[in-house]
Coordinates of C-alpha atoms in Angstrom, one line a residue:
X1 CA 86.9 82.9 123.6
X2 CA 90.2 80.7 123.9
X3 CA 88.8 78.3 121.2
X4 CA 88.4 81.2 119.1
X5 CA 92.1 82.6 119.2
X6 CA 93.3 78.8 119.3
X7 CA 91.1 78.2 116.1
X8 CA 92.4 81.6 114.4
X9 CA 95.4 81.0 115.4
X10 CA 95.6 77.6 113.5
X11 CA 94.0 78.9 110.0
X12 CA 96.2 82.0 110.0
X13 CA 99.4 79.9 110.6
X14 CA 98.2 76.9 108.7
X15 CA 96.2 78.1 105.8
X16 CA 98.2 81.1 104.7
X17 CA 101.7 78.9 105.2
X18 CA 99.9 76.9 102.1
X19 CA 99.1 79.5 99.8
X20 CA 102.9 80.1 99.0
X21 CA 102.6 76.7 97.0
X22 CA 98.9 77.6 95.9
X23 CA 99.9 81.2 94.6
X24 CA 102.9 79.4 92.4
X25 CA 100.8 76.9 90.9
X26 CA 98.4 79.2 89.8
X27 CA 100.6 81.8 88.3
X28 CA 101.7 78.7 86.0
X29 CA 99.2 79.8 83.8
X30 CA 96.7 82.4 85.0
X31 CA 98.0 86.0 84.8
X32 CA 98.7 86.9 88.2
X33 CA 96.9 90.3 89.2
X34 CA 94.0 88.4 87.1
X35 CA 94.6 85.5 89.7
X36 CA 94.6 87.5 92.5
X37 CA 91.8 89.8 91.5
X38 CA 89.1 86.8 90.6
X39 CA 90.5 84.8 93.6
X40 CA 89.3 87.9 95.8
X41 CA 85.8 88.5 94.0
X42 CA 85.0 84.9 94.6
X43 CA 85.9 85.3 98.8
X44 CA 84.1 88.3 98.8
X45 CA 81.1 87.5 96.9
X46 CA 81.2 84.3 99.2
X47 CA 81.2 86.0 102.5
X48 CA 78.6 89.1 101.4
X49 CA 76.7 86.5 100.2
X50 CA 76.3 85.0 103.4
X51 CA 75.1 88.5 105.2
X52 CA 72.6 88.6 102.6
X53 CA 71.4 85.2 103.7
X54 CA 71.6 85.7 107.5
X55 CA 70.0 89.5 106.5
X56 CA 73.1 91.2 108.1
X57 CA 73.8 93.4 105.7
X58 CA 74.9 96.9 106.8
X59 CA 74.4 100.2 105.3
X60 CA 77.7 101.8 104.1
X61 CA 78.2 105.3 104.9
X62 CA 80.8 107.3 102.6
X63 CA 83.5 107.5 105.2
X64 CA 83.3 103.6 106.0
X65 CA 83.5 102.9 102.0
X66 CA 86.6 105.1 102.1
X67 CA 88.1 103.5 104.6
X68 CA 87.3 99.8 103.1
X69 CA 89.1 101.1 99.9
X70 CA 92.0 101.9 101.7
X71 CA 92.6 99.0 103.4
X72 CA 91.9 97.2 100.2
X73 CA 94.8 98.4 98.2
X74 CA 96.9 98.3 100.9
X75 CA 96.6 94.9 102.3
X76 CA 94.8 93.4 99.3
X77 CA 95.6 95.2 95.8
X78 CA 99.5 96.1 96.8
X79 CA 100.4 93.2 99.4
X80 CA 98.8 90.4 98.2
X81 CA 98.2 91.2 94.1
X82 CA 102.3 92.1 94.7
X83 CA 102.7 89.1 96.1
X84 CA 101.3 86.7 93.8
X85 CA 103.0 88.8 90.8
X86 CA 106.7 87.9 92.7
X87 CA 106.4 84.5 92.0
X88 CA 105.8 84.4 88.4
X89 CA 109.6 85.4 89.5
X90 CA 110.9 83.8 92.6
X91 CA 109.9 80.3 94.5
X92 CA 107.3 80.4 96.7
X93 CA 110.1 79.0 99.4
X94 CA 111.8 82.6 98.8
X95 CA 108.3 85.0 98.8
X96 CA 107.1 83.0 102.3
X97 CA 110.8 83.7 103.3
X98 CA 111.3 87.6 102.9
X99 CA 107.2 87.3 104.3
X100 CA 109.0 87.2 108.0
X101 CA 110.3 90.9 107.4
X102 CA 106.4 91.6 108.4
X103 CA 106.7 92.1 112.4
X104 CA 110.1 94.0 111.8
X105 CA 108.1 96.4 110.1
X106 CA 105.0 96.3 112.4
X107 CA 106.9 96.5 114.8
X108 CA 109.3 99.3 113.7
X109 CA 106.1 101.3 112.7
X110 CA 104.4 100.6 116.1
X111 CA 107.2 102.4 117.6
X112 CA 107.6 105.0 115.7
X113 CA 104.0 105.9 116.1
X114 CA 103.6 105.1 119.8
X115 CA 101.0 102.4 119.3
X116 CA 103.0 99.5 121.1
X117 CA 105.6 99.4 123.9
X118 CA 109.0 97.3 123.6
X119 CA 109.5 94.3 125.5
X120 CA 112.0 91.8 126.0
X121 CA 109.1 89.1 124.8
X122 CA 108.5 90.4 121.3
X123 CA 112.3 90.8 120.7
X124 CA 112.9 87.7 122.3
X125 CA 110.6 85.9 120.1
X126 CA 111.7 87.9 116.7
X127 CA 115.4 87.0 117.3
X128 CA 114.1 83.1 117.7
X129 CA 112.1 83.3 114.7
X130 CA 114.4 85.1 112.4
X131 CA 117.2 82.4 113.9
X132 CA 114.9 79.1 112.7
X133 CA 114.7 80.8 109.3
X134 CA 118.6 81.6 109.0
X135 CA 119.0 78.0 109.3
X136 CA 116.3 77.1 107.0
X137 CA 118.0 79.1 104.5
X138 CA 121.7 79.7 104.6
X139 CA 122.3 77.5 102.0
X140 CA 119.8 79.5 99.8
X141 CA 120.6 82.9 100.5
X142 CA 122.6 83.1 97.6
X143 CA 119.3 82.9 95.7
X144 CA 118.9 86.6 96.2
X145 CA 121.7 88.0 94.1
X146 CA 120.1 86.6 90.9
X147 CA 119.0 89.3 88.8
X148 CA 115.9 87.3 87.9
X149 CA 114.6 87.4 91.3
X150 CA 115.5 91.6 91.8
X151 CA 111.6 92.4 90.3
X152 CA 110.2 89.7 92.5
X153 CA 112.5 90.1 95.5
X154 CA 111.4 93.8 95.4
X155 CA 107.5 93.2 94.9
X156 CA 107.7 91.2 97.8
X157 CA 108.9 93.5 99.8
X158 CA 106.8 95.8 99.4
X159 CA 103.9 94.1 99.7
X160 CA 105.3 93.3 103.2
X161 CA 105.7 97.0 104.0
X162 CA 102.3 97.1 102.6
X163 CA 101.1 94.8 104.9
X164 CA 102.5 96.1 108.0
X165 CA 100.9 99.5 107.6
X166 CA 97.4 98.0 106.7
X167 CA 97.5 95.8 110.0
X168 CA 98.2 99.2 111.9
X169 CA 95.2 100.5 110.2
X170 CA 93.6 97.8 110.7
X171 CA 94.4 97.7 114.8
X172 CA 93.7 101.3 115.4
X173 CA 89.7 100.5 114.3
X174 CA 87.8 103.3 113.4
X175 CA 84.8 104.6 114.6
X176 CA 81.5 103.4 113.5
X177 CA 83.3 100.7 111.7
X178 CA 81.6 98.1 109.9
X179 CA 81.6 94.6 111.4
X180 CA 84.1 92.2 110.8
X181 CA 82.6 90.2 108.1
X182 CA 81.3 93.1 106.4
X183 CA 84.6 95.3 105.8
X184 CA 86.2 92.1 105.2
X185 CA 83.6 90.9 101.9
X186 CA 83.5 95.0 101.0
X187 CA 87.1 94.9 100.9
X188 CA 87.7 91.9 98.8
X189 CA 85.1 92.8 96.0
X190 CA 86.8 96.7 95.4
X191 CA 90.2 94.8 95.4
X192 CA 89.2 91.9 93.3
X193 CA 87.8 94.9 90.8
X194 CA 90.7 96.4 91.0
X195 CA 93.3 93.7 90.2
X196 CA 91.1 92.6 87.7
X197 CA 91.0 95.9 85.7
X198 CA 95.2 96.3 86.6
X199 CA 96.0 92.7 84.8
X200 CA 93.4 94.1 81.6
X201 CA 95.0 97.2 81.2
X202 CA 98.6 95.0 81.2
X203 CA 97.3 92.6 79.0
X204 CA 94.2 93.2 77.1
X205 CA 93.9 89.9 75.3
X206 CA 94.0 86.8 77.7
X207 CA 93.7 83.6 76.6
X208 CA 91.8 81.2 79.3
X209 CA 92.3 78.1 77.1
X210 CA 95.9 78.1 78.2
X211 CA 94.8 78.2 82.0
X212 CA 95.4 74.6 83.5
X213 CA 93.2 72.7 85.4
X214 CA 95.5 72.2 88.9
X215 CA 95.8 76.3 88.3
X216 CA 92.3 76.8 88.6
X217 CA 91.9 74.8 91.6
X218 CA 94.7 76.7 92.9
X219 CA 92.9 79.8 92.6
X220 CA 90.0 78.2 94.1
X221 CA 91.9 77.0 97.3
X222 CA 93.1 80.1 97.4
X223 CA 89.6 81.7 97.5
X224 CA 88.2 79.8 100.0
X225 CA 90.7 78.9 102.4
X226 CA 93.5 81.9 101.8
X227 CA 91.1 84.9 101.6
X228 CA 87.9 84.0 103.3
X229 CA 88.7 81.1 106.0
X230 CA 92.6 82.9 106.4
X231 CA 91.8 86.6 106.2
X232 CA 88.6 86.1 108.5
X233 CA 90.6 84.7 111.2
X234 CA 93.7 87.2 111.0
X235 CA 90.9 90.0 110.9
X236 CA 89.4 88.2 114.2
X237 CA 93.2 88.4 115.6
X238 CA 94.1 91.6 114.8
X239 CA 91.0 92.9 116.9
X240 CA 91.9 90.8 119.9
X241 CA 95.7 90.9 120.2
X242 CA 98.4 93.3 119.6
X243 CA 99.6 93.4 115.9
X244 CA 103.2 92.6 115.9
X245 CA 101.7 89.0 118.1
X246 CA 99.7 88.7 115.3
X247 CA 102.4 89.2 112.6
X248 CA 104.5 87.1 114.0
X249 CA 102.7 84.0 112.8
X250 CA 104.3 84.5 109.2
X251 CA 107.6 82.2 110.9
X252 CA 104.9 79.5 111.1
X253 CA 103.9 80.2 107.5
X254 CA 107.3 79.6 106.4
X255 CA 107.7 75.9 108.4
X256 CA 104.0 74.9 106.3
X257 CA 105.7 76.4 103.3
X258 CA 108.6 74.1 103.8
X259 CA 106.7 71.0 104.6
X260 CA 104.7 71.4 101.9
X261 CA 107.9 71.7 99.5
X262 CA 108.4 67.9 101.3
X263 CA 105.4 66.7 100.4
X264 CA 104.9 68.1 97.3
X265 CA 108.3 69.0 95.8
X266 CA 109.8 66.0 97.5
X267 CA 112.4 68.1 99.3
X268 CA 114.6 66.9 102.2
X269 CA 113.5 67.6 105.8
X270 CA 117.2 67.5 107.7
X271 CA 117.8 68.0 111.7
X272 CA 119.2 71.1 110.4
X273 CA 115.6 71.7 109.8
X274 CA 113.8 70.2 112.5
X275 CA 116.2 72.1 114.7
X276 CA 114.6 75.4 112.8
X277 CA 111.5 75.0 112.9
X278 CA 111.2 74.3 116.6
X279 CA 113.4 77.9 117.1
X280 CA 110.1 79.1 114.8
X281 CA 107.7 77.7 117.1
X282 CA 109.5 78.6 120.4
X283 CA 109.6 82.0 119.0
X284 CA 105.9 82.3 118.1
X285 CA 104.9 80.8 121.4
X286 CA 107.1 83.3 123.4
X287 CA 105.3 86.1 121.7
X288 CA 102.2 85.1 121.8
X289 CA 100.8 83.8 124.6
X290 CA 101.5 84.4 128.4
X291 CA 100.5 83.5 131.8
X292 CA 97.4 84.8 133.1
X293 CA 98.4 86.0 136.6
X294 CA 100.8 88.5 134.8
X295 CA 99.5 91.9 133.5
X296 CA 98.7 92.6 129.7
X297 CA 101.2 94.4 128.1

């Protein structure tokens, strides 16, 4: 079971931290609900694909299909189509940024609705977290005044807010649910559907000759390790630990996000930095995990 959570743990902080980069190479040339709505059909297809091999498909009764299609435009359609359409309009440095408003808001909306208790732990860890990303980005704050980022800025935001209430959702289960893998696949195919028909109706007439090859690999990385190996894992999580420990992970996103702007973008990496990202980690650790002789919260 540890191995599990370890290995979840890893592909939720790891593999999501890199699609920041992925989503902003692809929306170089590929429309961007039309990236995010054929990037989604692939996962999907992938992973219903599989039950159909293994013979693990499940019926779907009318209330489960409901509740698949709302959890698809909220954490799919809004957060993550909204997501990928902010940066056609802001770096993916800045989208994996405002990303850490996501345990404010699980958090916030855990409280309000009596799902989760305060402790000195989760706000502990926040306060680290949001610290390591101050320094990260002081210098860069600036960034957010710029009226071309306002439409991006805001999508993100609310694809955050999105988010946060589909992981609530998501945590409070439902009875007679379908199994992990199933909802998951379900989900992604109505989404990818959806964002597909959104970016038509916007633009009728799409031109793929324009679409570039590094683009379309992008969206490819994106299916397979963002929505199927990624969104697997945080649905694993989200059914084993409490949400805002699970939300949290987005500071770690932002440290692979920066990295990668290193290795790909050939940015510096200063003390400043290192200095940051071990605040980040502290942060996540504090939250997360916990001794066993103590009680669970």
């Amino acid at each position: 079971m540890k191995f599990k959570l370890y290995l979840a743990f890893f592909c939720v902080a790891f593999f999501w931290g890199t699609t920041f980069l992925a989503i902003r190479i692809g929306v170089e040339t590929i429309p961007p609900f039309l990236l995010a709505g054929v990037r989604n059909l692939i996962s999907g297809t992938l992973i219903l694909g599989y039950l159909i091999y293994k013979k693990q498909v499940e019926p779907i009764s009318g209330h489960q299909f409901l509740r698949a299609l709302l959890l698809s435009i909220l954490m799919i359609v809004l957060a993550n189509g909204l997501t990928t359409y902010a940066e056609k309009y802001i770096t993916s440095g800045l989208a994996s940024l405002l990303s850490t408003l996501s345990p404010f808001f699980v958090l916030l909306l855990s409280l309000l609705l009596g799902y989760e208790k305060i402790s000195f732990k989760t706000v502990a860890g926040i306060l680290l977290g949001m610290t390591g990303i101050f320094l990260i980005y002081q210098n860069s704050l600036a960034d957010l005044l710029k009226p071309d980022y306002r439409t991006g800025i805001f999508a993100v935001i609310t694809a955050v807010l999105m988010w946060a209430i589909g992981t609530l959702i998501t945590k409070k289960g439902s009875v007679n649910s379908l199994s992990m893998l199933m909802n998951v696949g379900l989900q992604m195919c109505i989404a990818g559907i959806i964002l597909t028909l959104i970016q038509y109706s916007i633009t009728p007439n799409i031109s793929y000759t324009t679409w570039s090859s590094r683009s379309i690999f992008a969206m490819i990385y994106l299916a397979v390790f963002g929505s199927v190996v990624g969104y697997v894992a945080f649905s694993y999580l989200i059914s084993q630990l409490p949400s805002t420990k699970v939300t949290v992970l987005s500071y770690v996103n932002v440290v692979v996000a920066l990295f990668l702007g290193w290795l790909v973008l050939d940015e510096v990496i200063t003390p400043q930095i290192i200095v940051a990202a071990s605040l980040i980690i502290s942060g996540v650790v504090i939250v997360t995990f916990k001794k066993q002789n103590k009680d669970k919260e």
